PDB file of N, CA and C in Angstrom:
ATOM      1  N   UNK T   1      34.631  -4.573  -2.163  1.00 87.00           N
ATOM      2  CA  UNK T   1      34.034  -3.761  -2.385  1.00 87.00           C
ATOM      3  C   UNK T   1      32.430  -4.222  -3.024  1.00 87.00           C
ATOM      4  N   UNK T   2      31.713  -3.625  -3.132  1.00 91.00           N
ATOM      5  CA  UNK T   2      30.040  -4.219  -3.465  1.00 91.00           C
ATOM      6  C   UNK T   2      29.845  -2.887  -4.603  1.00 91.00           C
ATOM      7  N   UNK T   3      29.056  -3.490  -5.535  1.00 92.00           N
ATOM      8  CA  UNK T   3      28.379  -2.668  -6.642  1.00 92.00           C
ATOM      9  C   UNK T   3      26.843  -2.757  -6.571  1.00 92.00           C
ATOM     10  N   UNK T   4      26.515  -1.775  -6.368  1.00 92.00           N
ATOM     11  CA  UNK T   4      24.743  -1.412  -6.298  1.00 92.00           C
ATOM     12  C   UNK T   4      24.314  -0.957  -7.583  1.00 92.00           C
ATOM     13  N   UNK T   5      23.277  -1.277  -8.044  1.00 93.00           N
ATOM     14  CA  UNK T   5      22.578  -1.072  -9.127  1.00 93.00           C
ATOM     15  C   UNK T   5      21.176  -0.461  -9.064  1.00 93.00           C
ATOM     16  N   UNK T   6      20.995   0.718  -9.128  1.00 92.00           N
ATOM     17  CA  UNK T   6      19.394   1.150  -9.135  1.00 92.00           C
ATOM     18  C   UNK T   6      18.785   1.686 -10.387  1.00 92.00           C
ATOM     19  N   UNK T   7      17.601   1.644 -10.275  1.00 94.00           N
ATOM     20  CA  UNK T   7      16.625   2.124 -11.435  1.00 94.00           C
ATOM     21  C   UNK T   7      16.031   3.616 -11.206  1.00 94.00           C
ATOM     22  N   UNK T   8      16.198   4.389 -12.118  1.00 92.00           N
ATOM     23  CA  UNK T   8      15.551   5.752 -11.648  1.00 92.00           C
ATOM     24  C   UNK T   8      15.294   6.144 -13.110  1.00 92.00           C
ATOM     25  N   UNK T   9      14.405   7.302 -13.276  1.00 92.00           N
ATOM     26  CA  UNK T   9      14.276   7.696 -14.643  1.00 92.00           C
ATOM     27  C   UNK T   9      15.246   8.666 -14.927  1.00 92.00           C
ATOM     28  N   UNK T  10      15.386   8.883 -16.200  1.00 93.00           N
ATOM     29  CA  UNK T  10      16.484   9.328 -16.793  1.00 93.00           C
ATOM     30  C   UNK T  10      16.538  10.770 -16.425  1.00 93.00           C
ATOM     31  N   UNK T  11      15.354  11.653 -16.373  1.00 93.00           N
ATOM     32  CA  UNK T  11      15.594  13.098 -16.122  1.00 93.00           C
ATOM     33  C   UNK T  11      16.004  13.457 -14.553  1.00 93.00           C
ATOM     34  N   UNK T  12      15.578  12.514 -13.718  1.00 92.00           N
ATOM     35  CA  UNK T  12      15.791  12.640 -12.185  1.00 92.00           C
ATOM     36  C   UNK T  12      17.441  12.219 -12.298  1.00 92.00           C
ATOM     37  N   UNK T  13      18.186  11.335 -12.979  1.00 93.00           N
ATOM     38  CA  UNK T  13      19.519  10.855 -13.105  1.00 93.00           C
ATOM     39  C   UNK T  13      20.166  12.012 -13.440  1.00 93.00           C
ATOM     40  N   UNK T  14      19.809  12.816 -14.651  1.00 94.00           N
ATOM     41  CA  UNK T  14      20.798  13.845 -15.157  1.00 94.00           C
ATOM     42  C   UNK T  14      20.467  14.657 -14.203  1.00 94.00           C
ATOM     43  N   UNK T  15      19.492  15.103 -13.580  1.00 94.00           N
ATOM     44  CA  UNK T  15      19.301  16.101 -12.648  1.00 94.00           C
ATOM     45  C   UNK T  15      20.346  16.091 -11.604  1.00 94.00           C
ATOM     46  N   UNK T  16      20.304  14.795 -10.839  1.00 94.00           N
ATOM     47  CA  UNK T  16      21.222  14.345  -9.739  1.00 94.00           C
ATOM     48  C   UNK T  16      22.712  14.621 -10.146  1.00 94.00           C
ATOM     49  N   UNK T  17      23.019  13.933 -11.293  1.00 95.00           N
ATOM     50  CA  UNK T  17      24.555  14.224 -11.723  1.00 95.00           C
ATOM     51  C   UNK T  17      24.672  15.505 -11.680  1.00 95.00           C
ATOM     52  N   UNK T  18      24.095  16.440 -12.318  1.00 94.00           N
ATOM     53  CA  UNK T  18      24.324  18.050 -12.373  1.00 94.00           C
ATOM     54  C   UNK T  18      24.472  18.615 -11.048  1.00 94.00           C
ATOM     55  N   UNK T  19      23.570  18.025 -10.054  1.00 94.00           N
ATOM     56  CA  UNK T  19      23.741  18.583  -8.409  1.00 94.00           C
ATOM     57  C   UNK T  19      24.834  18.137  -8.185  1.00 94.00           C
ATOM     58  N   UNK T  20      25.273  16.667  -8.111  1.00 94.00           N
ATOM     59  CA  UNK T  20      26.610  16.421  -7.598  1.00 94.00           C
ATOM     60  C   UNK T  20      27.727  17.008  -8.051  1.00 94.00           C
ATOM     61  N   UNK T  21      27.671  17.514  -9.528  1.00 95.00           N
ATOM     62  CA  UNK T  21      28.702  18.192 -10.102  1.00 95.00           C
ATOM     63  C   UNK T  21      29.075  19.457  -9.515  1.00 95.00           C
ATOM     64  N   UNK T  22      27.806  20.012  -9.150  1.00 95.00           N
ATOM     65  CA  UNK T  22      27.911  21.754  -8.627  1.00 95.00           C
ATOM     66  C   UNK T  22      28.605  21.294  -7.219  1.00 95.00           C
ATOM     67  N   UNK T  23      28.285  20.086  -6.499  1.00 94.00           N
ATOM     68  CA  UNK T  23      28.946  19.796  -5.209  1.00 94.00           C
ATOM     69  C   UNK T  23      30.448  19.617  -5.116  1.00 94.00           C
ATOM     70  N   UNK T  24      30.814  19.183  -6.334  1.00 95.00           N
ATOM     71  CA  UNK T  24      32.078  18.638  -6.565  1.00 95.00           C
ATOM     72  C   UNK T  24      32.339  17.287  -6.606  1.00 95.00           C
ATOM     73  N   UNK T  25      31.334  16.500  -6.381  1.00 95.00           N
ATOM     74  CA  UNK T  25      31.168  15.024  -5.984  1.00 95.00           C
ATOM     75  C   UNK T  25      30.767  14.194  -7.180  1.00 95.00           C
ATOM     76  N   UNK T  26      31.097  12.929  -7.357  1.00 95.00           N
ATOM     77  CA  UNK T  26      30.283  12.040  -8.349  1.00 95.00           C
ATOM     78  C   UNK T  26      29.117  11.407  -7.716  1.00 95.00           C
ATOM     79  N   UNK T  27      28.186  10.988  -8.441  1.00 94.00           N
ATOM     80  CA  UNK T  27      26.945  10.340  -7.855  1.00 94.00           C
ATOM     81  C   UNK T  27      27.407   9.054  -6.910  1.00 94.00           C
ATOM     82  N   UNK T  28      28.189   8.432  -7.083  1.00 94.00           N
ATOM     83  CA  UNK T  28      28.717   7.093  -6.457  1.00 94.00           C
ATOM     84  C   UNK T  28      28.961   7.839  -4.807  1.00 94.00           C
ATOM     85  N   UNK T  29      29.981   8.452  -4.997  1.00 95.00           N
ATOM     86  CA  UNK T  29      30.338   9.227  -3.685  1.00 95.00           C
ATOM     87  C   UNK T  29      29.142  10.065  -3.004  1.00 95.00           C
ATOM     88  N   UNK T  30      28.013  10.569  -3.515  1.00 95.00           N
ATOM     89  CA  UNK T  30      26.988  10.978  -2.949  1.00 95.00           C
ATOM     90  C   UNK T  30      26.037  10.393  -2.347  1.00 95.00           C
ATOM     91  N   UNK T  31      26.027   8.950  -3.036  1.00 95.00           N
ATOM     92  CA  UNK T  31      25.154   7.982  -2.410  1.00 95.00           C
ATOM     93  C   UNK T  31      25.833   7.147  -1.097  1.00 95.00           C
ATOM     94  N   UNK T  32      27.169   6.935  -1.236  1.00 95.00           N
ATOM     95  CA  UNK T  32      27.712   6.416  -0.021  1.00 95.00           C
ATOM     96  C   UNK T  32      27.839   7.709   1.044  1.00 95.00           C
ATOM     97  N   UNK T  33      27.978   8.661   1.006  1.00 95.00           N
ATOM     98  CA  UNK T  33      27.652   9.992   2.113  1.00 95.00           C
ATOM     99  C   UNK T  33      26.428   9.355   2.390  1.00 95.00           C
ATOM    100  N   UNK T  34      25.173   9.407   1.591  1.00 95.00           N
ATOM    101  CA  UNK T  34      23.585   9.283   2.118  1.00 95.00           C
ATOM    102  C   UNK T  34      23.754   7.959   3.059  1.00 95.00           C
ATOM    103  N   UNK T  35      24.275   6.981   2.456  1.00 96.00           N
ATOM    104  CA  UNK T  35      24.563   5.511   3.149  1.00 96.00           C
ATOM    105  C   UNK T  35      25.067   5.658   4.472  1.00 96.00           C
ATOM    106  N   UNK T  36      26.114   6.265   4.556  1.00 96.00           N
ATOM    107  CA  UNK T  36      26.909   6.260   5.885  1.00 96.00           C
ATOM    108  C   UNK T  36      25.942   7.387   6.680  1.00 96.00           C
ATOM    109  N   UNK T  37      25.509   8.231   6.120  1.00 95.00           N
ATOM    110  CA  UNK T  37      24.805   9.065   7.357  1.00 95.00           C
ATOM    111  C   UNK T  37      23.544   8.205   7.697  1.00 95.00           C
ATOM    112  N   UNK T  38      22.791   7.308   6.856  1.00 95.00           N
ATOM    113  CA  UNK T  38      21.770   6.709   7.496  1.00 95.00           C
ATOM    114  C   UNK T  38      22.290   5.607   8.610  1.00 95.00           C
ATOM    115  N   UNK T  39      23.555   5.141   8.392  1.00 96.00           N
ATOM    116  CA  UNK T  39      23.933   3.933   9.251  1.00 96.00           C
ATOM    117  C   UNK T  39      24.112   5.159  10.588  1.00 96.00           C
ATOM    118  N   UNK T  40      25.100   6.054  10.641  1.00 96.00           N
ATOM    119  CA  UNK T  40      25.621   6.623  11.491  1.00 96.00           C
ATOM    120  C   UNK T  40      24.361   7.167  12.455  1.00 96.00           C
ATOM    121  N   UNK T  41      23.319   7.844  11.890  1.00 94.00           N
ATOM    122  CA  UNK T  41      22.058   8.385  12.480  1.00 94.00           C
ATOM    123  C   UNK T  41      21.066   7.357  12.654  1.00 94.00           C
ATOM    124  N   UNK T  42      21.205   6.214  12.329  1.00 95.00           N
ATOM    125  CA  UNK T  42      20.219   5.224  12.358  1.00 95.00           C
ATOM    126  C   UNK T  42      18.913   5.325  12.016  1.00 95.00           C
ATOM    127  N   UNK T  43      18.681   6.203  10.953  1.00 93.00           N
ATOM    128  CA  UNK T  43      17.373   6.880  10.144  1.00 93.00           C
ATOM    129  C   UNK T  43      17.802   7.485   8.698  1.00 93.00           C
ATOM    130  N   UNK T  44      16.880   7.680   8.141  1.00 92.00           N
ATOM    131  CA  UNK T  44      16.968   8.419   7.082  1.00 92.00           C
ATOM    132  C   UNK T  44      17.635  10.023   7.343  1.00 92.00           C
ATOM    133  N   UNK T  45      18.118  10.684   6.814  1.00 90.00           N
ATOM    134  CA  UNK T  45      18.648  11.882   7.379  1.00 90.00           C
ATOM    135  C   UNK T  45      17.822  12.897   6.941  1.00 90.00           C
ATOM    136  N   UNK T  46      16.705  12.797   6.541  1.00 87.00           N
ATOM    137  CA  UNK T  46      15.476  13.773   6.311  1.00 87.00           C
ATOM    138  C   UNK T  46      13.948  13.306   6.618  1.00 87.00           C
ATOM    139  N   UNK T  47      13.265  14.260   6.788  1.00 84.00           N
ATOM    140  CA  UNK T  47      11.854  13.979   7.222  1.00 84.00           C
ATOM    141  C   UNK T  47      11.339  13.356   6.128  1.00 84.00           C
ATOM    142  N   UNK T  48      10.596  12.188   6.609  1.00 77.00           N
ATOM    143  CA  UNK T  48       9.603  11.679   5.412  1.00 77.00           C
ATOM    144  C   UNK T  48       7.894  11.658   5.953  1.00 77.00           C
ATOM    145  N   UNK T  49       7.436  12.235   4.854  1.00 75.00           N
ATOM    146  CA  UNK T  49       6.156  12.571   5.224  1.00 75.00           C
ATOM    147  C   UNK T  49       4.891  12.261   4.135  1.00 75.00           C
ATOM    148  N   UNK T  50       3.774  11.966   4.620  1.00 69.00           N
ATOM    149  CA  UNK T  50       2.785  11.634   3.392  1.00 69.00           C
ATOM    150  C   UNK T  50       2.657  13.335   2.949  1.00 69.00           C
ATOM    151  N   UNK T  51       2.926  13.151   1.510  1.00 62.00           N
ATOM    152  CA  UNK T  51       2.336  14.626   0.772  1.00 62.00           C
ATOM    153  C   UNK T  51       0.759  14.805   1.003  1.00 62.00           C
ATOM    154  N   UNK T  52       0.739  15.951   0.612  1.00 66.00           N
ATOM    155  CA  UNK T  52      -0.778  16.768   0.430  1.00 66.00           C
ATOM    156  C   UNK T  52      -1.191  15.714  -0.845  1.00 66.00           C
ATOM    157  N   UNK T  53      -2.590  15.528  -0.700  1.00 65.00           N
ATOM    158  CA  UNK T  53      -3.118  15.020  -1.857  1.00 65.00           C
ATOM    159  C   UNK T  53      -2.626  15.701  -3.514  1.00 65.00           C
ATOM    160  N   UNK T  54      -2.983  17.313  -3.130  1.00 63.00           N
ATOM    161  CA  UNK T  54      -2.836  17.909  -4.206  1.00 63.00           C
ATOM    162  C   UNK T  54      -1.291  17.996  -4.812  1.00 63.00           C
ATOM    163  N   UNK T  55      -0.419  17.951  -3.836  1.00 61.00           N
ATOM    164  CA  UNK T  55       1.006  17.998  -4.529  1.00 61.00           C
ATOM    165  C   UNK T  55       1.193  16.651  -5.131  1.00 61.00           C
ATOM    166  N   UNK T  56       0.673  15.631  -4.514  1.00 60.00           N
ATOM    167  CA  UNK T  56       1.105  14.332  -5.056  1.00 60.00           C
ATOM    168  C   UNK T  56       0.405  14.484  -6.597  1.00 60.00           C
ATOM    169  N   UNK T  57      -0.862  14.717  -6.714  1.00 64.00           N
ATOM    170  CA  UNK T  57      -1.471  14.796  -8.107  1.00 64.00           C
ATOM    171  C   UNK T  57      -0.785  15.365  -8.995  1.00 64.00           C
ATOM    172  N   UNK T  58      -0.221  16.694  -8.644  1.00 62.00           N
ATOM    173  CA  UNK T  58       0.361  17.667  -9.299  1.00 62.00           C
ATOM    174  C   UNK T  58       2.049  17.267  -9.752  1.00 62.00           C
ATOM    175  N   UNK T  59       2.521  16.376  -9.038  1.00 61.00           N
ATOM    176  CA  UNK T  59       3.655  15.990  -9.088  1.00 61.00           C
ATOM    177  C   UNK T  59       3.707  15.073 -10.609  1.00 61.00           C
ATOM    178  N   UNK T  60       2.810  14.275 -10.778  1.00 62.00           N
ATOM    179  CA  UNK T  60       2.894  13.809 -12.216  1.00 62.00           C
ATOM    180  C   UNK T  60       3.101  14.606 -13.401  1.00 62.00           C
ATOM    181  N   UNK T  61       2.395  15.944 -13.174  1.00 64.00           N
ATOM    182  CA  UNK T  61       2.515  16.636 -14.148  1.00 64.00           C
ATOM    183  C   UNK T  61       3.736  17.960 -14.019  1.00 64.00           C
ATOM    184  N   UNK T  62       4.278  17.824 -13.139  1.00 57.00           N
ATOM    185  CA  UNK T  62       5.241  18.971 -12.637  1.00 57.00           C
ATOM    186  C   UNK T  62       6.629  18.903 -13.486  1.00 57.00           C
ATOM    187  N   UNK T  63       7.061  20.065 -13.504  1.00 57.00           N
ATOM    188  CA  UNK T  63       8.219  20.469 -14.263  1.00 57.00           C
ATOM    189  C   UNK T  63       9.255  19.511 -13.903  1.00 57.00           C
ATOM    190  N   UNK T  64      10.443  19.199 -14.446  1.00 61.00           N
ATOM    191  CA  UNK T  64      11.501  18.314 -14.296  1.00 61.00           C
ATOM    192  C   UNK T  64      12.323  18.742 -13.362  1.00 61.00           C
ATOM    193  N   UNK T  65      12.601  19.959 -12.791  1.00 71.00           N
ATOM    194  CA  UNK T  65      13.753  20.466 -12.118  1.00 71.00           C
ATOM    195  C   UNK T  65      12.643  20.796 -10.532  1.00 71.00           C
ATOM    196  N   UNK T  66      13.656  20.707  -9.352  1.00 68.00           N
ATOM    197  CA  UNK T  66      13.010  20.986  -8.304  1.00 68.00           C
ATOM    198  C   UNK T  66      13.043  22.543  -8.412  1.00 68.00           C
ATOM    199  N   UNK T  67      13.661  23.300  -8.897  1.00 73.00           N
ATOM    200  CA  UNK T  67      13.600  24.963  -8.806  1.00 73.00           C
ATOM    201  C   UNK T  67      12.221  24.765  -9.427  1.00 73.00           C
ATOM    202  N   UNK T  68      11.811  24.443 -10.807  1.00 70.00           N
ATOM    203  CA  UNK T  68      10.605  24.864 -11.364  1.00 70.00           C
ATOM    204  C   UNK T  68       9.258  24.152 -10.507  1.00 70.00           C
ATOM    205  N   UNK T  69       9.423  23.130  -9.645  1.00 61.00           N
ATOM    206  CA  UNK T  69       8.591  22.541  -9.102  1.00 61.00           C
ATOM    207  C   UNK T  69       7.986  23.556  -7.695  1.00 61.00           C
ATOM    208  N   UNK T  70       9.304  24.099  -6.898  1.00 69.00           N
ATOM    209  CA  UNK T  70       9.152  24.855  -5.835  1.00 69.00           C
ATOM    210  C   UNK T  70       8.319  26.486  -6.261  1.00 69.00           C
ATOM    211  N   UNK T  71       8.839  26.782  -7.840  1.00 71.00           N
ATOM    212  CA  UNK T  71       8.305  28.185  -7.922  1.00 71.00           C
ATOM    213  C   UNK T  71       6.968  27.751  -8.115  1.00 71.00           C
ATOM    214  N   UNK T  72       6.162  26.635  -8.658  1.00 64.00           N
ATOM    215  CA  UNK T  72       4.895  26.586  -9.024  1.00 64.00           C
ATOM    216  C   UNK T  72       3.915  26.594  -7.372  1.00 64.00           C
ATOM    217  N   UNK T  73       4.842  26.399  -6.432  1.00 65.00           N
ATOM    218  CA  UNK T  73       4.211  26.226  -5.117  1.00 65.00           C
ATOM    219  C   UNK T  73       4.753  27.204  -4.335  1.00 65.00           C
ATOM    220  N   UNK T  74       5.285  28.231  -4.904  1.00 58.00           N
ATOM    221  CA  UNK T  74       5.956  29.555  -4.143  1.00 58.00           C
ATOM    222  C   UNK T  74       6.692  29.368  -2.859  1.00 58.00           C
ATOM    223  N   UNK T  75       7.401  28.100  -2.850  1.00 53.00           N
ATOM    224  CA  UNK T  75       8.177  27.515  -1.768  1.00 53.00           C
ATOM    225  C   UNK T  75       9.345  28.223  -1.742  1.00 53.00           C
TER     226      UNK T  75
END
Protein backbone atom coordinates (compact mmCIF):
# COMPACT_ATOMS: atom_id res chain seq x y z
CA UNK A 1 0.00 0.00 0.00
CA UNK A 2 1.35 3.47 -0.90
CA UNK A 3 0.74 6.74 0.89
CA UNK A 4 0.17 9.96 -1.07
CA UNK A 5 0.25 13.46 0.34
CA UNK A 6 -1.34 16.40 -1.45
CA UNK A 7 -1.21 20.10 -0.68
CA UNK A 8 -4.52 21.93 -0.94
CA UNK A 9 -6.00 24.99 0.66
CA UNK A 10 -7.97 24.39 3.84
CA UNK A 11 -11.32 25.66 2.51
CA UNK A 12 -11.24 23.33 -0.50
CA UNK A 13 -10.26 20.41 1.71
CA UNK A 14 -13.14 21.12 4.10
CA UNK A 15 -15.65 21.45 1.25
CA UNK A 16 -14.40 18.23 -0.36
CA UNK A 17 -14.56 16.42 2.99
CA UNK A 18 -18.20 17.52 3.43
CA UNK A 19 -19.01 16.51 -0.16
CA UNK A 20 -17.51 13.05 0.38
CA UNK A 21 -19.46 12.62 3.62
CA UNK A 22 -22.70 13.37 1.75
CA UNK A 23 -21.81 10.56 -0.66
CA UNK A 24 -20.98 8.22 2.19
CA UNK A 25 -17.27 8.16 1.29
CA UNK A 26 -14.09 9.25 2.94
CA UNK A 27 -11.65 11.43 0.99
CA UNK A 28 -9.20 8.59 0.51
CA UNK A 29 -11.85 6.40 -1.14
CA UNK A 30 -12.96 9.29 -3.37
CA UNK A 31 -9.40 9.86 -4.55
CA UNK A 32 -8.92 6.13 -5.18
CA UNK A 33 -12.11 6.13 -7.29
CA UNK A 34 -10.79 9.12 -9.25
CA UNK A 35 -7.40 7.48 -9.86
CA UNK A 36 -8.96 4.17 -10.93
CA UNK A 37 -11.29 6.01 -13.34
CA UNK A 38 -8.25 7.79 -14.86
CA UNK A 39 -6.42 4.51 -15.31
CA UNK A 40 -9.47 2.64 -16.65
CA UNK A 41 -10.39 5.37 -19.15
CA UNK A 42 -6.80 6.45 -19.84
CA UNK A 43 -7.86 10.07 -19.43
CA UNK A 44 -9.00 12.56 -16.83
CA UNK A 45 -12.69 11.59 -16.40
CA UNK A 46 -13.96 15.12 -17.02
CA UNK A 47 -13.37 17.84 -19.58
CA UNK A 48 -10.38 20.14 -19.12
CA UNK A 49 -10.40 23.44 -20.98
CA UNK A 50 -9.13 26.96 -20.68
CA UNK A 51 -11.51 29.09 -18.65
CA UNK A 52 -12.74 32.42 -19.91
CA UNK A 53 -10.50 35.24 -18.75
CA UNK A 54 -13.31 36.93 -16.79
CA UNK A 55 -14.05 33.74 -14.87
CA UNK A 56 -10.38 33.20 -14.03
CA UNK A 57 -10.05 36.78 -12.77
CA UNK A 58 -13.20 36.45 -10.68
CA UNK A 59 -12.21 33.11 -9.15
CA UNK A 60 -9.61 34.91 -7.05
CA UNK A 61 -12.41 36.75 -5.25
CA UNK A 62 -15.09 34.09 -5.66
CA UNK A 63 -17.10 32.69 -2.76
CA UNK A 64 -15.84 29.58 -1.04
CA UNK A 65 -18.39 27.05 -2.23
CA UNK A 66 -19.24 25.77 -5.69
CA UNK A 67 -22.90 26.60 -5.07
CA UNK A 68 -22.06 30.26 -4.37
CA UNK A 69 -19.84 30.43 -7.44
CA UNK A 70 -22.52 28.92 -9.69
CA UNK A 71 -25.08 31.38 -8.33
CA UNK A 72 -22.83 34.28 -9.35
CA UNK A 73 -22.72 33.01 -12.95
CA UNK A 74 -26.35 31.86 -13.13
CA UNK A 75 -25.23 28.36 -14.06
